[in-house]
N, C-alpha and C. Protein backbone atom coordinates (compact mmCIF):
# COMPACT_ATOMS: atom_id res chain seq x y z
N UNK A 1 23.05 -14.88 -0.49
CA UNK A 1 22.26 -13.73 -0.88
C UNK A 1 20.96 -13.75 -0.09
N UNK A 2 20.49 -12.49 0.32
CA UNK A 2 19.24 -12.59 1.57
C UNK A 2 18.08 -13.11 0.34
N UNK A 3 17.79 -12.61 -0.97
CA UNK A 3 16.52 -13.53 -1.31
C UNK A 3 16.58 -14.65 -1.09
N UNK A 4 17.95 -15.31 -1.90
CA UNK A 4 17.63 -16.64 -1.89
C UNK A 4 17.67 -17.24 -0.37
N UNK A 5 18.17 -16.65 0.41
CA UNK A 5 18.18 -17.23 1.97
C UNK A 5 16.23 -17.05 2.45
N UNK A 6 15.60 -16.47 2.04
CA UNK A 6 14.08 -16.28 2.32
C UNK A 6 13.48 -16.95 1.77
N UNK A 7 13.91 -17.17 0.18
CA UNK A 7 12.75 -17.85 -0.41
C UNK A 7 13.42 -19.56 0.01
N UNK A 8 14.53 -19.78 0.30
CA UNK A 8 14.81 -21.56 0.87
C UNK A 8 14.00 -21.18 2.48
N UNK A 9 13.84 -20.57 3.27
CA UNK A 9 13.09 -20.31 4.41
C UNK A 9 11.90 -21.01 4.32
N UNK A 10 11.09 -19.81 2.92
CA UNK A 10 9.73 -19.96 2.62
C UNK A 10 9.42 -21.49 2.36
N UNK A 11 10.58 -21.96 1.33
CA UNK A 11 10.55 -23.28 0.61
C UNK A 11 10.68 -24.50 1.59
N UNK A 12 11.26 -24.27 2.51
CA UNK A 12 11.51 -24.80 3.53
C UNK A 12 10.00 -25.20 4.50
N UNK A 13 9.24 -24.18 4.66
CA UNK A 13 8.14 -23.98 5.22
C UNK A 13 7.20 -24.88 4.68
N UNK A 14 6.99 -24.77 3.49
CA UNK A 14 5.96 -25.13 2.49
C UNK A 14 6.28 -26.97 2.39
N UNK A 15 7.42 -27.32 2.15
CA UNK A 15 7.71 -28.77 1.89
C UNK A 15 7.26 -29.50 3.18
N UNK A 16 7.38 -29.14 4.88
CA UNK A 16 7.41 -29.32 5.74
C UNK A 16 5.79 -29.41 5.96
N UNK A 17 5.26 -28.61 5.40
CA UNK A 17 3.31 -28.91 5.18
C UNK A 17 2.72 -29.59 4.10
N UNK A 18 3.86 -30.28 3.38
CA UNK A 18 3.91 -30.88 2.32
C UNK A 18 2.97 -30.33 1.08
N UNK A 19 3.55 -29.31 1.03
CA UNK A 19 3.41 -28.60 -0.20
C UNK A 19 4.35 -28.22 -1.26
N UNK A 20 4.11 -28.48 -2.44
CA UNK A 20 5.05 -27.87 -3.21
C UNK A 20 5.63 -26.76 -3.61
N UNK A 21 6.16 -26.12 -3.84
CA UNK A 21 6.49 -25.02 -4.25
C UNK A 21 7.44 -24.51 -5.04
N UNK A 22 7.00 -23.72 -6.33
CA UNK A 22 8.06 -23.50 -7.63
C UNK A 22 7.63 -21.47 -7.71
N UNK A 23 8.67 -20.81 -7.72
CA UNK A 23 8.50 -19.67 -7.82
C UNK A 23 8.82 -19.61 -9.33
N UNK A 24 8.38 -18.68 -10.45
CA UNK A 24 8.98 -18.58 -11.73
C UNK A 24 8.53 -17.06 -12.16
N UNK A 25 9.87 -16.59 -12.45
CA UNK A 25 9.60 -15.02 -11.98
C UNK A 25 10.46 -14.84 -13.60
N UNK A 26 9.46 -13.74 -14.35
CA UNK A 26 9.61 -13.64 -15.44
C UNK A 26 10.35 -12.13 -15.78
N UNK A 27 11.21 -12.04 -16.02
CA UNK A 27 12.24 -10.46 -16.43
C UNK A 27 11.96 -10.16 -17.78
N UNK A 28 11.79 -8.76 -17.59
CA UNK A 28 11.60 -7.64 -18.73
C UNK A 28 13.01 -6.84 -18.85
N UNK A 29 14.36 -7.50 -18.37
CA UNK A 29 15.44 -6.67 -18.72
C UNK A 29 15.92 -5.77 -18.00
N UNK A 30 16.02 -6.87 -16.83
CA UNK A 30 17.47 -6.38 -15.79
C UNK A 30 18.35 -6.14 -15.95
N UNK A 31 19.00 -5.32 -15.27
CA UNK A 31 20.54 -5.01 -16.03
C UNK A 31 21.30 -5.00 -14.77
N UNK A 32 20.98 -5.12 -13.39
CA UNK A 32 21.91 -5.04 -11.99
C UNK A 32 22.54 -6.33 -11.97
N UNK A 33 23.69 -6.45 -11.64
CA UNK A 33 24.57 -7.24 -11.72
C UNK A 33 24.21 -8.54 -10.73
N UNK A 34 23.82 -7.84 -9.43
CA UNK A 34 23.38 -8.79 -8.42
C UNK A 34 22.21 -9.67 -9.02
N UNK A 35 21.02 -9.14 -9.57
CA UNK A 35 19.92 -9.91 -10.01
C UNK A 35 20.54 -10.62 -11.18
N UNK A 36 21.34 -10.31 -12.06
CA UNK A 36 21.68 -11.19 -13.10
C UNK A 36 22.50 -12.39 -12.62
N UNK A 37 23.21 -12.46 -11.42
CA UNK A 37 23.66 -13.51 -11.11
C UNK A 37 22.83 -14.34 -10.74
N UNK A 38 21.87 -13.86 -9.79
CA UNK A 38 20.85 -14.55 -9.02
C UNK A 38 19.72 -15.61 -10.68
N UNK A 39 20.14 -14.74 -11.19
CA UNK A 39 19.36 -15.47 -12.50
C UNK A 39 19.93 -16.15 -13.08
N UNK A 40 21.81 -16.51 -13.03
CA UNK A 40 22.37 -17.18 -13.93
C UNK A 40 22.04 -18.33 -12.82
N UNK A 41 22.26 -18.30 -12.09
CA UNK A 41 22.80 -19.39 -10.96
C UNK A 41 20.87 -20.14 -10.78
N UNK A 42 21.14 -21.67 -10.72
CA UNK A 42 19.83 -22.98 -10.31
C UNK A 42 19.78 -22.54 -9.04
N UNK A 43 18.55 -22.58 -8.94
CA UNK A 43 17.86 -22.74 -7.30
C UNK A 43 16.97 -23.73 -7.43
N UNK A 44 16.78 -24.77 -6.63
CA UNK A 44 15.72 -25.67 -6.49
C UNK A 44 14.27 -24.74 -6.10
N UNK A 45 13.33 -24.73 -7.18
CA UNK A 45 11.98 -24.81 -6.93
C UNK A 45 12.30 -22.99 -7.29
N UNK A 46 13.03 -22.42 -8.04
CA UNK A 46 12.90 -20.97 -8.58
C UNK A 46 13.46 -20.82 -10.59
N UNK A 47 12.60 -20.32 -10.98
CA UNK A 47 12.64 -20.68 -12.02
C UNK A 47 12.66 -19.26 -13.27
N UNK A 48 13.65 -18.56 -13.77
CA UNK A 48 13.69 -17.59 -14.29
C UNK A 48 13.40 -17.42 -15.50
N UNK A 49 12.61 -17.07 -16.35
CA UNK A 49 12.25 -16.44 -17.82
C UNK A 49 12.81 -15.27 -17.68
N UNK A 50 13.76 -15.05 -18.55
CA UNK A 50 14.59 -14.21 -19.02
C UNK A 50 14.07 -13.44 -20.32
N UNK A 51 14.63 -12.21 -20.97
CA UNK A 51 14.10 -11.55 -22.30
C UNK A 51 12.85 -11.29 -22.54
N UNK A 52 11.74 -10.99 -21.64
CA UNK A 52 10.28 -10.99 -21.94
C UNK A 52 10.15 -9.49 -22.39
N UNK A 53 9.54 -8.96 -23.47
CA UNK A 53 9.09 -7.98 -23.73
C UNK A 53 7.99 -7.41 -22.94
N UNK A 54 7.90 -6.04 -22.63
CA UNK A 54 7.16 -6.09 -21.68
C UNK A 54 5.57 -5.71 -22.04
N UNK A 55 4.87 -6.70 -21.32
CA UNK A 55 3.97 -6.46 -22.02
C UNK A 55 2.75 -7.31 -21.05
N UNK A 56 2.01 -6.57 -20.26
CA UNK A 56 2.11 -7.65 -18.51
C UNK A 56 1.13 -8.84 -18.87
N UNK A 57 -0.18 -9.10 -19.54
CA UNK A 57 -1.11 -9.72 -19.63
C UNK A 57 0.00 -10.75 -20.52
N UNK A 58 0.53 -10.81 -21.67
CA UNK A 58 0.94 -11.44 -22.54
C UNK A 58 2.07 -12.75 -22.02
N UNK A 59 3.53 -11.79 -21.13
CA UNK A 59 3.75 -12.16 -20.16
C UNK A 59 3.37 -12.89 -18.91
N UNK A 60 2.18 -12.44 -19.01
CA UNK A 60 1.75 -13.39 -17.65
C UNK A 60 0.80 -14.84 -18.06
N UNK A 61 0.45 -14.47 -19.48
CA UNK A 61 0.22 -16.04 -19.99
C UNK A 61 1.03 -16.58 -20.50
N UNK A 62 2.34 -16.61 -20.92
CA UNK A 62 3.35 -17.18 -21.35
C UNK A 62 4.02 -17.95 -19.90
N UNK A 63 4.11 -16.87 -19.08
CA UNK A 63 4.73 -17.93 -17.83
C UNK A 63 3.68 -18.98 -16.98
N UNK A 64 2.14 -18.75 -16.96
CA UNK A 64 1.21 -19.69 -16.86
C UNK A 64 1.52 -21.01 -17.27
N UNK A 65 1.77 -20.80 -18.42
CA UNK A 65 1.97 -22.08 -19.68
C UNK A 65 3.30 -23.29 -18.97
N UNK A 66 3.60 -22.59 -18.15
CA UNK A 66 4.87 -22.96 -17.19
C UNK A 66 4.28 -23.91 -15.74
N UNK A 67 3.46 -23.06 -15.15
CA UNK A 67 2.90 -23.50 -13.76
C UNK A 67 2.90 -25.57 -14.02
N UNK A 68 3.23 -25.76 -12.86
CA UNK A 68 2.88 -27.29 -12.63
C UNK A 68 2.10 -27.45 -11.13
N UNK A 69 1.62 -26.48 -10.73
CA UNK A 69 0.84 -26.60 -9.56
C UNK A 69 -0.39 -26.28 -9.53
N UNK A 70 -1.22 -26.51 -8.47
CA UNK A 70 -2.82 -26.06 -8.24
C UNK A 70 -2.98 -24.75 -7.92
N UNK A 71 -1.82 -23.56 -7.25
CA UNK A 71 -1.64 -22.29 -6.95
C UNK A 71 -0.92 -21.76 -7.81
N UNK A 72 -1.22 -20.77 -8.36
CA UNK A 72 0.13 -19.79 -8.98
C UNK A 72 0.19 -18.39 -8.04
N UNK A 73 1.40 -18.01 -7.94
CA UNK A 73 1.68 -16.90 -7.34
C UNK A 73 2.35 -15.85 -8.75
N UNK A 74 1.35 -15.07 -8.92
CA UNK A 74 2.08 -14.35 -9.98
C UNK A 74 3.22 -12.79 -9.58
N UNK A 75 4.32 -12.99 -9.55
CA UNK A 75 5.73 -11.67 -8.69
C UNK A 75 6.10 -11.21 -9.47
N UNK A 76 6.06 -9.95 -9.46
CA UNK A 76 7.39 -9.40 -10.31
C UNK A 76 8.75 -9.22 -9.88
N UNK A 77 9.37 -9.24 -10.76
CA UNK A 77 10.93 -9.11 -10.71
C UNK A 77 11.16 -8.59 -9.40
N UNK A 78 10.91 -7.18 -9.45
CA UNK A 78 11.23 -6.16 -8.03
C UNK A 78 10.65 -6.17 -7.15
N UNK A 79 9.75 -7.33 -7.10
CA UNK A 79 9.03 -7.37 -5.40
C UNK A 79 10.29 -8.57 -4.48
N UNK A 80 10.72 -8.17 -3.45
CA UNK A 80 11.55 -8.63 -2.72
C UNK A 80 10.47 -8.74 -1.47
N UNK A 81 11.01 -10.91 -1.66
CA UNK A 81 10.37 -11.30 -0.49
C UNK A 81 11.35 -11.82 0.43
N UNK A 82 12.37 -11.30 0.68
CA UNK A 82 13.60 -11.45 1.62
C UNK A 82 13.37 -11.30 2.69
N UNK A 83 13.03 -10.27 3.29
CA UNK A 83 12.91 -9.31 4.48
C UNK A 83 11.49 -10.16 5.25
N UNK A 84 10.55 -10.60 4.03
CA UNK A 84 9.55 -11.21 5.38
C UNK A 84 9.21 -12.39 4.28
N UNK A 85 10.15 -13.80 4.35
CA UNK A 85 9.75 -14.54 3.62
C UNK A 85 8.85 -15.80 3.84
N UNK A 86 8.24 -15.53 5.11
CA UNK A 86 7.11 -16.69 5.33
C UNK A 86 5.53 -15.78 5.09
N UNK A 87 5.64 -15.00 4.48
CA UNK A 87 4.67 -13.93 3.89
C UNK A 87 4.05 -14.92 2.81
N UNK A 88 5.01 -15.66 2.07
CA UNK A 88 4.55 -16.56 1.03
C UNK A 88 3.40 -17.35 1.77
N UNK A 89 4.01 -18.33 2.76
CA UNK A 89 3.55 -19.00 3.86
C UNK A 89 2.12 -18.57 4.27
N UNK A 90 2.08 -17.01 4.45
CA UNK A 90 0.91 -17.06 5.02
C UNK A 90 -0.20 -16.44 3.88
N UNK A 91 -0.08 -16.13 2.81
CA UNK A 91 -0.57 -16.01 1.72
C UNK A 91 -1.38 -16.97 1.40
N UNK A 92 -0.27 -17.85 1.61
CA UNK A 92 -0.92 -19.07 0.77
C UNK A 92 -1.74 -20.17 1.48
N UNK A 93 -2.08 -19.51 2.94
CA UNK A 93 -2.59 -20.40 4.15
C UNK A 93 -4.11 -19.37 3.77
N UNK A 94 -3.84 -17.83 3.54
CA UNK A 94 -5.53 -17.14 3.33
C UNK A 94 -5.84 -17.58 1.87
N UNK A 95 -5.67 -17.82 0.66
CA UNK A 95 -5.59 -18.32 -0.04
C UNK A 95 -6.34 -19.35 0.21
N UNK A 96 -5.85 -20.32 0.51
CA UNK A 96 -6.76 -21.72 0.95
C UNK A 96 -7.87 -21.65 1.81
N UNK A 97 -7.71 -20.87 2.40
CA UNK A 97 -8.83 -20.82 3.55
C UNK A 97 -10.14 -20.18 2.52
N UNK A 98 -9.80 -18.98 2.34
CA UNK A 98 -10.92 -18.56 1.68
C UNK A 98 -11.28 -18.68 0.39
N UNK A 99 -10.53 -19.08 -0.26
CA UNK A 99 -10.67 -19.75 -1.92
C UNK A 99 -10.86 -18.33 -2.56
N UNK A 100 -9.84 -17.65 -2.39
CA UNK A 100 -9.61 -15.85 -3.04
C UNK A 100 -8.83 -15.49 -3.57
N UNK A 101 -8.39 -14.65 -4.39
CA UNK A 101 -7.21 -13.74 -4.83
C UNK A 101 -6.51 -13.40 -3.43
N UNK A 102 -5.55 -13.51 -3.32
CA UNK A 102 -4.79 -12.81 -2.71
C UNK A 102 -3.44 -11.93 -3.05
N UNK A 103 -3.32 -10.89 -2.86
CA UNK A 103 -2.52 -9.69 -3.22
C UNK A 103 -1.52 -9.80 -2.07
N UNK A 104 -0.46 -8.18 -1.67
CA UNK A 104 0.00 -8.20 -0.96
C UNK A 104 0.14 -6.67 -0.94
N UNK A 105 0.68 -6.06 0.44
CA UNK A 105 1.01 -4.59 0.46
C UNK A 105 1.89 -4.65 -0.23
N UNK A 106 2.30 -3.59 -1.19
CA UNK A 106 3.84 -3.62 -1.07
C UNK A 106 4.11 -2.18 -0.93
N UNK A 107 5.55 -1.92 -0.32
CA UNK A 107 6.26 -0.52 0.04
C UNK A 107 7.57 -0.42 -0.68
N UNK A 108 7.70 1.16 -0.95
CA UNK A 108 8.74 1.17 -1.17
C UNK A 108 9.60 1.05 -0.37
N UNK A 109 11.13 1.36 -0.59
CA UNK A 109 12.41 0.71 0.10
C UNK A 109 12.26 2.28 1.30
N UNK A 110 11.45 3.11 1.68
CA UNK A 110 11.81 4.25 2.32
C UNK A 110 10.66 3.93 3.43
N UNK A 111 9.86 3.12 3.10
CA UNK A 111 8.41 2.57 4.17
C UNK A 111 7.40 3.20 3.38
N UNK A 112 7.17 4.01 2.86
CA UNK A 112 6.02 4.86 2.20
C UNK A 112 5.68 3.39 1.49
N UNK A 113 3.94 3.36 1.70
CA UNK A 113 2.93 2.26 0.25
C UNK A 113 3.35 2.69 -0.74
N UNK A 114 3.75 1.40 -1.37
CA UNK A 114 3.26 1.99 -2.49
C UNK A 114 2.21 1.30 -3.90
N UNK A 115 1.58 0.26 -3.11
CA UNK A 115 0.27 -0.19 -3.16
C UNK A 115 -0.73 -1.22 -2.29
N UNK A 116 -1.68 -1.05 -1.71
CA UNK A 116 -2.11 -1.70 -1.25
C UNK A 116 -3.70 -2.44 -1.55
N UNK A 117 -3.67 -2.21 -3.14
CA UNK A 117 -5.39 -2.23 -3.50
C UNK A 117 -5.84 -1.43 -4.29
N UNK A 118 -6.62 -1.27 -4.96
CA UNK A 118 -7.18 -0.52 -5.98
C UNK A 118 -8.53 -0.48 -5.47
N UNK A 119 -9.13 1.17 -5.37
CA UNK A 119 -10.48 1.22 -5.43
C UNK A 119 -10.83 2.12 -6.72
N UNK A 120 -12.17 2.58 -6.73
CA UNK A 120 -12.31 3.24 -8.10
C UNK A 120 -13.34 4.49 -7.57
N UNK A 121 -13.27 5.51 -8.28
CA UNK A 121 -14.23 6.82 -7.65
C UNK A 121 -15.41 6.88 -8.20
N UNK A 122 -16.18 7.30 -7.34
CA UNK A 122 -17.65 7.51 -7.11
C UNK A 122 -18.37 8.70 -7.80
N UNK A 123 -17.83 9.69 -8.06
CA UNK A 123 -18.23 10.96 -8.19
C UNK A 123 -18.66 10.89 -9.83
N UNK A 124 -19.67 11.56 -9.91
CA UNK A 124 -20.35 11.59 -11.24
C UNK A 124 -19.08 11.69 -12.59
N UNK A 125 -18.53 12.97 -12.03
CA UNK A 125 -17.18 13.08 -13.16
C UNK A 125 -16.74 12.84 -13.67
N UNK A 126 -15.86 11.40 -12.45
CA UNK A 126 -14.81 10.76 -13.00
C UNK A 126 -15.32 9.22 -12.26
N UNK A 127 -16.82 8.68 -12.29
CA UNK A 127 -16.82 7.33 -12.12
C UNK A 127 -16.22 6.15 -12.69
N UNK A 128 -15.63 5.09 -11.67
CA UNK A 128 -15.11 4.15 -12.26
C UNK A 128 -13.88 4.29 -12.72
N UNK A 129 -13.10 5.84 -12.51
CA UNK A 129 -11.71 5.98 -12.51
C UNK A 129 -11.15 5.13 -11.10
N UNK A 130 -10.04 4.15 -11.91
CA UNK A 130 -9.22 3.47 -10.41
C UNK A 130 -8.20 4.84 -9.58
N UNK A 131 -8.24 4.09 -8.53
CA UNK A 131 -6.67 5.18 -7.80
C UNK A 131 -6.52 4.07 -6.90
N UNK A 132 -5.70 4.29 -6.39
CA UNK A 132 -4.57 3.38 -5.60
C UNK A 132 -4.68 4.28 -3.44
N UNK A 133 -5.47 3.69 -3.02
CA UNK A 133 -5.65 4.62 -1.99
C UNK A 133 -4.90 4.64 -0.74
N UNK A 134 -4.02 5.50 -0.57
CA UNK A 134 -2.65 5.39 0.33
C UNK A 134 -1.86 5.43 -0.23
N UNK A 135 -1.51 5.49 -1.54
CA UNK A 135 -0.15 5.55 -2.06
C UNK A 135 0.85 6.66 -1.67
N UNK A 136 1.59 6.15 -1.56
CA UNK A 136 3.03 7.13 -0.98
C UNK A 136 2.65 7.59 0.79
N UNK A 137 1.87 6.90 1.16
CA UNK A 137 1.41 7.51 2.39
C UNK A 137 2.33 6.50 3.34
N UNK A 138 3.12 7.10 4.55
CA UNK A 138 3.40 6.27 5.30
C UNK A 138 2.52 4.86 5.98
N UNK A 139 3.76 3.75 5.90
CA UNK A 139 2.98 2.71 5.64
C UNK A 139 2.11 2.36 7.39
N UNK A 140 0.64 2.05 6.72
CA UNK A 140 -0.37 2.23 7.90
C UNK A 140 -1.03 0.64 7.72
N UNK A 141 -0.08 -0.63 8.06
CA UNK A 141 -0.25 -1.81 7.66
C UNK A 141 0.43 -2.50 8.25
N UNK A 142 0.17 -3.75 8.92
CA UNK A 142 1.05 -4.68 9.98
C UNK A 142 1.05 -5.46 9.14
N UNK A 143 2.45 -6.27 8.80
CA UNK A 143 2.44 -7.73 8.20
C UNK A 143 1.59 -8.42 8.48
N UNK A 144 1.40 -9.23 7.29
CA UNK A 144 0.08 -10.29 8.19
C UNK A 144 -1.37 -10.14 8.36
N UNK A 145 -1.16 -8.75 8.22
CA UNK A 145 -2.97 -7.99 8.54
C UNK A 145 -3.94 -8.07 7.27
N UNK A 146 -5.03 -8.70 6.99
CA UNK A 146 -5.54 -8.98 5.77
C UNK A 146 -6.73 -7.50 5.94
N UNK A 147 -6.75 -7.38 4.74
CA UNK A 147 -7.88 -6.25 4.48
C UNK A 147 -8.21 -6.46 2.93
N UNK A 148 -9.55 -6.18 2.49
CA UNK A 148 -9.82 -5.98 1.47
C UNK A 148 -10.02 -4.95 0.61
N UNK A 149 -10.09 -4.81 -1.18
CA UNK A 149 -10.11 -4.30 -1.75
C UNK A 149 -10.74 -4.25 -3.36
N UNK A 150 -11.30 -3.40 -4.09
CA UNK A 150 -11.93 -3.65 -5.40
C UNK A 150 -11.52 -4.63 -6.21
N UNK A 151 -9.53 -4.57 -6.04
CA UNK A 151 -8.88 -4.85 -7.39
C UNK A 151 -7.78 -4.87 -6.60
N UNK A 152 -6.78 -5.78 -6.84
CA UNK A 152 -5.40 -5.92 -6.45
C UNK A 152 -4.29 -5.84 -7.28
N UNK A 153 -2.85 -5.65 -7.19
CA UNK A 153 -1.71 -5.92 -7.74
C UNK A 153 -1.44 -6.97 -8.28
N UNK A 154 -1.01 -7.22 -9.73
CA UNK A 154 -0.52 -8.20 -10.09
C UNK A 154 1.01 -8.45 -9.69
N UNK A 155 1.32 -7.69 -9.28
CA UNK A 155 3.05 -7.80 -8.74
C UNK A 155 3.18 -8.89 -8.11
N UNK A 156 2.41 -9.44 -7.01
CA UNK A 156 2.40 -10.12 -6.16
C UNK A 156 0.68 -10.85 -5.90
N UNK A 157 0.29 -11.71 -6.98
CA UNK A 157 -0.81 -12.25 -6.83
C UNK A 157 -0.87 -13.73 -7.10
N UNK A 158 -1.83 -13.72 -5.96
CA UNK A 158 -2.01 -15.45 -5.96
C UNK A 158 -3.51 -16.02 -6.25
N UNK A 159 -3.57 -16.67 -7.42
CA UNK A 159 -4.67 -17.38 -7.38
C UNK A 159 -4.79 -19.38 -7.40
N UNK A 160 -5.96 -19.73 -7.43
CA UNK A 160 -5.84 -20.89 -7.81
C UNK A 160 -5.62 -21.36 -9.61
N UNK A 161 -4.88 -22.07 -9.70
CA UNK A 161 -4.21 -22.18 -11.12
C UNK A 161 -5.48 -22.88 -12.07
N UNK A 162 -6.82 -23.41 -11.77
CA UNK A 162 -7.59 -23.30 -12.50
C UNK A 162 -8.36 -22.80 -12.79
N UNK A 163 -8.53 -21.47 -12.25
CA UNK A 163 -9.09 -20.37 -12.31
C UNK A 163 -8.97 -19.89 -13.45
N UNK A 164 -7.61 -19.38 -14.12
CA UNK A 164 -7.00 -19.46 -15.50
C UNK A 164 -6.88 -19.70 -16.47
């Protein structure tokens, strides 16, 4: 299966810089046949919570309670890191470097963003309303390319695990 062929890539990468690495990716109730296999079946260093109500903050301290490392990468289910799986790799190289949150673009399956950051508006009106800037806009982003932002995605976030 191409995830698991990316994330043993990624895993691959990471042990070789002698780092550890445990992915634990928590489901709110998949129902595709392919992901349910991928969830019945052990992978070394991937770790599935199954049945979570959804509910993202609550969820995301329940699988904390899990972490055994100094980084957590917090993913959701539907972010697929197949297609560019040393993305982990280099995440987790800006991460260290700069002692930051790190997020990630993500696109939908057609290339259109469909997040890259959260900023919030200015205008007397509606100050401090978030929006998502580029969304659905063809994607205007090179792998790899770091840029900043107000507020990031939890889909795909990495912090240091004592931060928490």
């Amino acid at each position: 299966m191409v995830i698991l062929q990316g994330f043993d890539l990624a895993l691959r990468d990471f042990e070789a810089r002698g780092i550890q690495l445990e992915l634990i990716v928590g489901d709110t109730g998949s129902t595709d046949p392919r992901t349910l296999r991928l969830m019945d079946n052990q992978h070394p260093g991937l770790t599935f919570v199954r049945d979570l109500k959804y509910h993202f903050s609550r969820n995301n301290n329940q699988l904390f309670g899990l972490v055994k490392y100094a980084t957590t990468l917090f993913l959701n289910n539907d972010v697929l890191i197949g297609r560019e799986p040393l993305a982990l790799a280099r995440a987790y190289d800006v991460h260290r470097e700069a002692a930051e949150i790190v997020s990630a673009v993500l696109d939908f399956p057609d290339g259109n963003t469909q997040h890259r950051g959260v900023e919030f508006l200015r205008s007397p009106e509606h100050f401090g309303l978030p929006f998502h800037p580029g969304a659905r806009d063809p994607r205007q982003h090179n792998i790899g390319a770091e840029s900043e932002s107000s507020a990031v995605t939890g889909a795909f976030l990495m912090v240091d695990s004592a931060l928490l």
